[in-house]
Short mmCIF file of N, CA and C in Angstrom, two decimals:
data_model
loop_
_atom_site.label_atom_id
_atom_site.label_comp_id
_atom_site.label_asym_id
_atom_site.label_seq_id
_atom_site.Cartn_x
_atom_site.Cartn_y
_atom_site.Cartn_z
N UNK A 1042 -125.88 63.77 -141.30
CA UNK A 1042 -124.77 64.55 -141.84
C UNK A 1042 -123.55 64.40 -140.94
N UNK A 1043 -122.04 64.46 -141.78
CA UNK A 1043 -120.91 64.19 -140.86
C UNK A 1043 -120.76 65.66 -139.92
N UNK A 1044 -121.73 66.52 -140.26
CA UNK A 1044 -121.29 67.88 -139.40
C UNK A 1044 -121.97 67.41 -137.79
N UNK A 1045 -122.93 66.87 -137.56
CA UNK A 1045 -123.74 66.62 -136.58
C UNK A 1045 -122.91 65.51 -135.77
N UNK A 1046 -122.23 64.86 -136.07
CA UNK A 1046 -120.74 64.17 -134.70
C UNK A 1046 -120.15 64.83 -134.29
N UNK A 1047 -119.63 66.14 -135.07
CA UNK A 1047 -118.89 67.02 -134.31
C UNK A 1047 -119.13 66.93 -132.97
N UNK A 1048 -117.79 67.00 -131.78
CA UNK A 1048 -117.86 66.84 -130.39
C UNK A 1048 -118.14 68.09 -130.14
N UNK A 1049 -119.55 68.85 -129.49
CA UNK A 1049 -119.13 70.31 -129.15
C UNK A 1049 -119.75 70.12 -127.59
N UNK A 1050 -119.41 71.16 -126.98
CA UNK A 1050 -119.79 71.27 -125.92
C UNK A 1050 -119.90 72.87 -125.33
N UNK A 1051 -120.79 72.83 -124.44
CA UNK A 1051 -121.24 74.44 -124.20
C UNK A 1051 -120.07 75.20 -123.32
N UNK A 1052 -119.85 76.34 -124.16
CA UNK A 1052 -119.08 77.55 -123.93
C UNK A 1052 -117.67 76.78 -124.51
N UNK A 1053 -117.51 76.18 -125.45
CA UNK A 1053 -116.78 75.62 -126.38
C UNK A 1053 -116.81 77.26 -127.47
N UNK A 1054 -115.53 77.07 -128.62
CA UNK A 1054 -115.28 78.41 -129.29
C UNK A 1054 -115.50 77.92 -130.55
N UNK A 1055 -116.02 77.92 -131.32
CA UNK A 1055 -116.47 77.43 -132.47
C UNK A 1055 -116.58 77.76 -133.83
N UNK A 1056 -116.47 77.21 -135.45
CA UNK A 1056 -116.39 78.57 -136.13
C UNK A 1056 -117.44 77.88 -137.24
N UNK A 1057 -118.21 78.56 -137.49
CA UNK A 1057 -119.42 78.91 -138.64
C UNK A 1057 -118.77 78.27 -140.31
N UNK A 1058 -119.67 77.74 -140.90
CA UNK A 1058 -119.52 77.64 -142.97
C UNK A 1058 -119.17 79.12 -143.15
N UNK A 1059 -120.07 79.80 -142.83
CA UNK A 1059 -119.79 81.67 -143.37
C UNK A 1059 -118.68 82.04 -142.76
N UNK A 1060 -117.77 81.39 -141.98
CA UNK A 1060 -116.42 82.14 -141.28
C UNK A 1060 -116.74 82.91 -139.73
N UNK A 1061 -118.13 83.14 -139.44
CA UNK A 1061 -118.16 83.86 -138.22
C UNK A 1061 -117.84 82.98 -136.88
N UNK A 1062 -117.33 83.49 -135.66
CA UNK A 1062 -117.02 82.57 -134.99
C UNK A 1062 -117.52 82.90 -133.94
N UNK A 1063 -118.00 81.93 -132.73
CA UNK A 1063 -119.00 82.16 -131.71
C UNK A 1063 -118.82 81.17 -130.20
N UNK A 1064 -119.21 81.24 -128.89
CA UNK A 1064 -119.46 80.51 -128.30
C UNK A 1064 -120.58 79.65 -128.02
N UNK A 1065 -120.27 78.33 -128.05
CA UNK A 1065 -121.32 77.80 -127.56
C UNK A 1065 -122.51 77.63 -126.30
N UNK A 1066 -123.57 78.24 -126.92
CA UNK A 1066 -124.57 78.48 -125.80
C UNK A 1066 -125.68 77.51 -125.41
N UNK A 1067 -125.84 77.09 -126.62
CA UNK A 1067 -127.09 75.88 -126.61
C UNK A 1067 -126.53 74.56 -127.58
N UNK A 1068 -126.93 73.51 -126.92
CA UNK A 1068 -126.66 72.56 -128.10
C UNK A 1068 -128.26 71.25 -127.90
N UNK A 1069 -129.14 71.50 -129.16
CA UNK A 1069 -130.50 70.54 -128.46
C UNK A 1069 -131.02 71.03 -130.07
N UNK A 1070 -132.73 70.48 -129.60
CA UNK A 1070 -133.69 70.84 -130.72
C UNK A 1070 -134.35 72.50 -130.19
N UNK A 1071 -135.54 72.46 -131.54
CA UNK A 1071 -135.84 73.85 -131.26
C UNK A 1071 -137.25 73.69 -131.29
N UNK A 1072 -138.41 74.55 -131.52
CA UNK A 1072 -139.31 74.05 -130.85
C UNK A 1072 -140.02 74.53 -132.37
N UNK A 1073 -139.52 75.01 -133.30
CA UNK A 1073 -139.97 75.21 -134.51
C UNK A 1073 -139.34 74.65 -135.96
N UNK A 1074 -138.48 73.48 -135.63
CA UNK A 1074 -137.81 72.48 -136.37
C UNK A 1074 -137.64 71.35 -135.92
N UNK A 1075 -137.14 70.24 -136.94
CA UNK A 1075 -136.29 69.23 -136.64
C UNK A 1075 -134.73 69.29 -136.60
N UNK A 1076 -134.18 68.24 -136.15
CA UNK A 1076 -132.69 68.16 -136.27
C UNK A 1076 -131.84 68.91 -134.83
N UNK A 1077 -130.21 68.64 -134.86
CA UNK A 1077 -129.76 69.39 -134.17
C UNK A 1077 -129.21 70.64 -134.08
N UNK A 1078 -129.66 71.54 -133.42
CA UNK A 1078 -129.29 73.20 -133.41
C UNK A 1078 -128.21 73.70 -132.37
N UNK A 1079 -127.33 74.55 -132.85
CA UNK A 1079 -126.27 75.07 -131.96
C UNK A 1079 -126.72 76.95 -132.02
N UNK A 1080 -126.65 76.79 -130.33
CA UNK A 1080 -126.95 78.04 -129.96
C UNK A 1080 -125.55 78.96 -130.24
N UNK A 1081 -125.09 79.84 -130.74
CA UNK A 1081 -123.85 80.94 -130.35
C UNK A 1081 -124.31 82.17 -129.90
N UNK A 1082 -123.18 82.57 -129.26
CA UNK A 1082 -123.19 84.15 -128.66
C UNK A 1082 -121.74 84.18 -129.57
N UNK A 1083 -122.22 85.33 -130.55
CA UNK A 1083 -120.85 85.41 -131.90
C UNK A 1083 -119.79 86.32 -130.94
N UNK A 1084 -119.12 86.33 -131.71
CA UNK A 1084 -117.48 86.92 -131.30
C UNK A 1084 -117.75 88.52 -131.49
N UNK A 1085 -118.18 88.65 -132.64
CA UNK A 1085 -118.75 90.00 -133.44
C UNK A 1085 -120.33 90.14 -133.09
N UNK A 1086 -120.95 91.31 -133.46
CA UNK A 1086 -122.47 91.33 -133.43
C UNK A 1086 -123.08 91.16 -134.67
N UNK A 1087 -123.71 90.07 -134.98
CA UNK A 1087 -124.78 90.24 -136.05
C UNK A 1087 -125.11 91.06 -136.59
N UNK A 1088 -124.50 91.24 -137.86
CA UNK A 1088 -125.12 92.32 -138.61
C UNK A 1088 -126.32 92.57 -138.98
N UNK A 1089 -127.27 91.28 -139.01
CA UNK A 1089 -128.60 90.87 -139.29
C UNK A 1089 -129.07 89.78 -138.61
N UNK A 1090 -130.29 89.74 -138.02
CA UNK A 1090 -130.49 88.62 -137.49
C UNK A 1090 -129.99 88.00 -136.59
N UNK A 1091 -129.56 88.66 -135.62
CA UNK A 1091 -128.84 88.39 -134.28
C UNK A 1091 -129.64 88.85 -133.39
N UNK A 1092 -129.54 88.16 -131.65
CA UNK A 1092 -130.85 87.84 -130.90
C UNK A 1092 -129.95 87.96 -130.11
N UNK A 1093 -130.71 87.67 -128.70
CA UNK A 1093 -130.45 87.69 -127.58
C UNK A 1093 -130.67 86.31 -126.87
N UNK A 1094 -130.84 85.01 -127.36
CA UNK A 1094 -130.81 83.98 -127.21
C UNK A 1094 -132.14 83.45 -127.09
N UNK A 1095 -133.11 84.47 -127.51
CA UNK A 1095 -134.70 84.11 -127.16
C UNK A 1095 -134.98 84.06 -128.81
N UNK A 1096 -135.39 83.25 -129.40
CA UNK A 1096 -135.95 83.05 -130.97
C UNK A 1096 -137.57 82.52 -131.20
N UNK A 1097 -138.21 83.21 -131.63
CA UNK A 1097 -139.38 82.50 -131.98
C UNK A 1097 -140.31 82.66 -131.01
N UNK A 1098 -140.09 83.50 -130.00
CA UNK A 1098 -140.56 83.25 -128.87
C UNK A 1098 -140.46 82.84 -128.03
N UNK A 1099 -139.21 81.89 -127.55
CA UNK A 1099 -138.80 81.25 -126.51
C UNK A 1099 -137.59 81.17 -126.35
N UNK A 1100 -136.95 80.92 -125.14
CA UNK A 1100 -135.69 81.35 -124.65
C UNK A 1100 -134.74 80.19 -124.82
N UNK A 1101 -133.86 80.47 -125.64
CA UNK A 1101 -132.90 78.78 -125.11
C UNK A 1101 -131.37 79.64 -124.70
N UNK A 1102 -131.37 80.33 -124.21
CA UNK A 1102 -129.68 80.78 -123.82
C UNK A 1102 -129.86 82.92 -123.78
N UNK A 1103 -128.99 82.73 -123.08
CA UNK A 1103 -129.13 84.61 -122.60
C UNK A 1103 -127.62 85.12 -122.85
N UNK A 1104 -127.61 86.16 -123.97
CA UNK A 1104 -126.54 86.92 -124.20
C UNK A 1104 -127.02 88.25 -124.84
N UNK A 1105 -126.09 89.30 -125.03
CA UNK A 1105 -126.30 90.49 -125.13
C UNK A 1105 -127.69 90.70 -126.65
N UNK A 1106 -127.89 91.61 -126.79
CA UNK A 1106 -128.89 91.78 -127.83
C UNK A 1106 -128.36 92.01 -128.97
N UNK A 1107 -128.31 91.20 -130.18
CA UNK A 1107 -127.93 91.12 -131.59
C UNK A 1107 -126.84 90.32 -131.44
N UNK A 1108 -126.33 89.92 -130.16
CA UNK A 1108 -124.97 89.17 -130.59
C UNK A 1108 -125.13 87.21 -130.76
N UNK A 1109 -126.19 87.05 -130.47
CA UNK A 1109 -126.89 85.26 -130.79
C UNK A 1109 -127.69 85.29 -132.04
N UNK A 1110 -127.24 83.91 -132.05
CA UNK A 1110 -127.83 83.34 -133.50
C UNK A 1110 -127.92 81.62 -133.16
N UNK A 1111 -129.17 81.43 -134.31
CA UNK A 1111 -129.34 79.66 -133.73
C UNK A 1111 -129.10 78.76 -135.12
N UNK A 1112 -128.17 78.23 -135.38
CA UNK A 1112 -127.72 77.48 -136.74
C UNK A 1112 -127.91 76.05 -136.28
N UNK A 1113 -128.64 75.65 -138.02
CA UNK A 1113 -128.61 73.56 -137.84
C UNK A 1113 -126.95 73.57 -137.14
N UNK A 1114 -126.55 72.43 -136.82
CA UNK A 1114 -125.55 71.65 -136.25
C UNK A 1114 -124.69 71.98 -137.80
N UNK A 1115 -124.95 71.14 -138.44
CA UNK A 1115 -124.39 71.47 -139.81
C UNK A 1115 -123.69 72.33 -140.51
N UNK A 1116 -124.34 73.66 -139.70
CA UNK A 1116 -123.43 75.31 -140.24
C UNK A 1116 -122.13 75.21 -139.64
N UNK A 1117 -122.00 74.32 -138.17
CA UNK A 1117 -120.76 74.31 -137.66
C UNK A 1117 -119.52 73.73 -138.37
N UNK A 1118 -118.34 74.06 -138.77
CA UNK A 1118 -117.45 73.62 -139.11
C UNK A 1118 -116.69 72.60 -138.19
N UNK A 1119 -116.54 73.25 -136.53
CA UNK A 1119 -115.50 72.48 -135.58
C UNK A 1119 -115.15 73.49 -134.93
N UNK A 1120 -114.64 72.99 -134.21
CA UNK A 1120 -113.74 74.22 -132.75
C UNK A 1120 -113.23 75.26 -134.00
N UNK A 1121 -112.83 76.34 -133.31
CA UNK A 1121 -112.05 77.30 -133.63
C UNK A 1121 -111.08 76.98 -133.41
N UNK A 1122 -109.61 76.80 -134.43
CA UNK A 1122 -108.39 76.58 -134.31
C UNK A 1122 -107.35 77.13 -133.53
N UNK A 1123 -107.72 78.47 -132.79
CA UNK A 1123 -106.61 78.79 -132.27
C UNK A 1123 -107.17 78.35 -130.67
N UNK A 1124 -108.25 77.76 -130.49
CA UNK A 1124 -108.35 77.43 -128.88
C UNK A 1124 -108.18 75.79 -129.02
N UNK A 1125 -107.86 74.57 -130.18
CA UNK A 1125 -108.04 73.89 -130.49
C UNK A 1125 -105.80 73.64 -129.55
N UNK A 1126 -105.34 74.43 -130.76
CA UNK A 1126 -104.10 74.87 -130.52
C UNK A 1126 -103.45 74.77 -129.29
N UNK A 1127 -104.26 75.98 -128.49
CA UNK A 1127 -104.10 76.14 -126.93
C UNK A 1127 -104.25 74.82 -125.91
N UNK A 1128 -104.87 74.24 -126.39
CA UNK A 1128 -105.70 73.25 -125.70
C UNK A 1128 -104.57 71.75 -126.23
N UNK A 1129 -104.19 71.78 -126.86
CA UNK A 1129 -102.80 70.37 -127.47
C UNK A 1129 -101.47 71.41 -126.82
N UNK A 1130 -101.52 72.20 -126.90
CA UNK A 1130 -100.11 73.04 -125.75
C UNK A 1130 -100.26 72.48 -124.80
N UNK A 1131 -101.06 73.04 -124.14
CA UNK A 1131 -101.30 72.43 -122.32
C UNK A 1131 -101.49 71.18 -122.13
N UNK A 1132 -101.86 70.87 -122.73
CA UNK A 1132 -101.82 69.09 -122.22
C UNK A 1132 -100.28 68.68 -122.69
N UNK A 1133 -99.85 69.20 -123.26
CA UNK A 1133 -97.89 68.67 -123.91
C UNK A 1133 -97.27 69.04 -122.84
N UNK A 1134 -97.10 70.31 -122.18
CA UNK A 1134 -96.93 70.34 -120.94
C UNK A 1134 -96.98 70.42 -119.84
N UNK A 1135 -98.37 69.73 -119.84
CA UNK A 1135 -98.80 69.25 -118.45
C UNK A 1135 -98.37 67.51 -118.54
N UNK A 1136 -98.09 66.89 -119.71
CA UNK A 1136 -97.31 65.39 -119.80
C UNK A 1136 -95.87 65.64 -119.48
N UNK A 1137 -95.40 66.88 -120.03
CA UNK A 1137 -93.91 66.82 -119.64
C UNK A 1137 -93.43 66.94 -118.56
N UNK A 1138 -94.11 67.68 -118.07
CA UNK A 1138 -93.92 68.14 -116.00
C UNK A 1138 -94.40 66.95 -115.13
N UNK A 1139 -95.14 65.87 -115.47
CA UNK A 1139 -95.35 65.20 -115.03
C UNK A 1139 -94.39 63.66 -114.47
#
C-alpha cells in the first residue's frame, strides 16, 4: 500500500484516516499480526480502546493510560500539517541567514 512509504519517524506528529492526531511511539511489527504498525500516544485520550503502549500483552512503547493506540501503517495519513509547516519555516530561514 502507498500509505506504508510514508517517511515517519519516532516522536514525529502525525494524523490518523479518522482525523485523530498523535505522536509517534513505535514504528515495527506486532507480535499478533502481519504488516507495518505505528505506535501513537494521541493528542486527545481515547475514547475507546486506548492503552498505555502495552497491547496484547506486551509492551512496545510507554505513555499515559488510555492515551495509545496501535494502527496498520495504512491508518496513517502523513505528518500533521501544522508541524510539517513549522518545519519548511525554519529551514527558509535558516537558508536566508546563512
Amino acid at each position: 500500500a502507498m500509505n506504508e512509504r510514508i517517511e515517519m519517524r519516532l516522536g514525529q506528529k502525525v494524523k490518523c484516516r479518522d482525523g485523530r492526531i498523535g505522536y509517534v511511539r513505535y514504528i515495527g511489527s506486532v507480535h499478533y499480526s502481519s504488516g507495518v504498525w505505528i505506535g501513537l500516544q494521541l493528542t486527545t485520550k481515547a475514547p475507546r480502546g486506548g492503552h498505555d503502549g502495552c497491547w496484547k500483552g506486551k509492551r512496545y512503547f510507554q505513555c499515559a493510560r488510555g492515551w495509545g493506540v496501535i494502527l496498520r501503517a495504512s491508518q496513517i495519513v502523513g505528518p500533521h500539517f501544522e508541524e510539517l509547516g513549522g518545519a519548511v519555516r525554519t529551514q527558509r530561514i535558516s537558508l536566508s541567514t546563512s
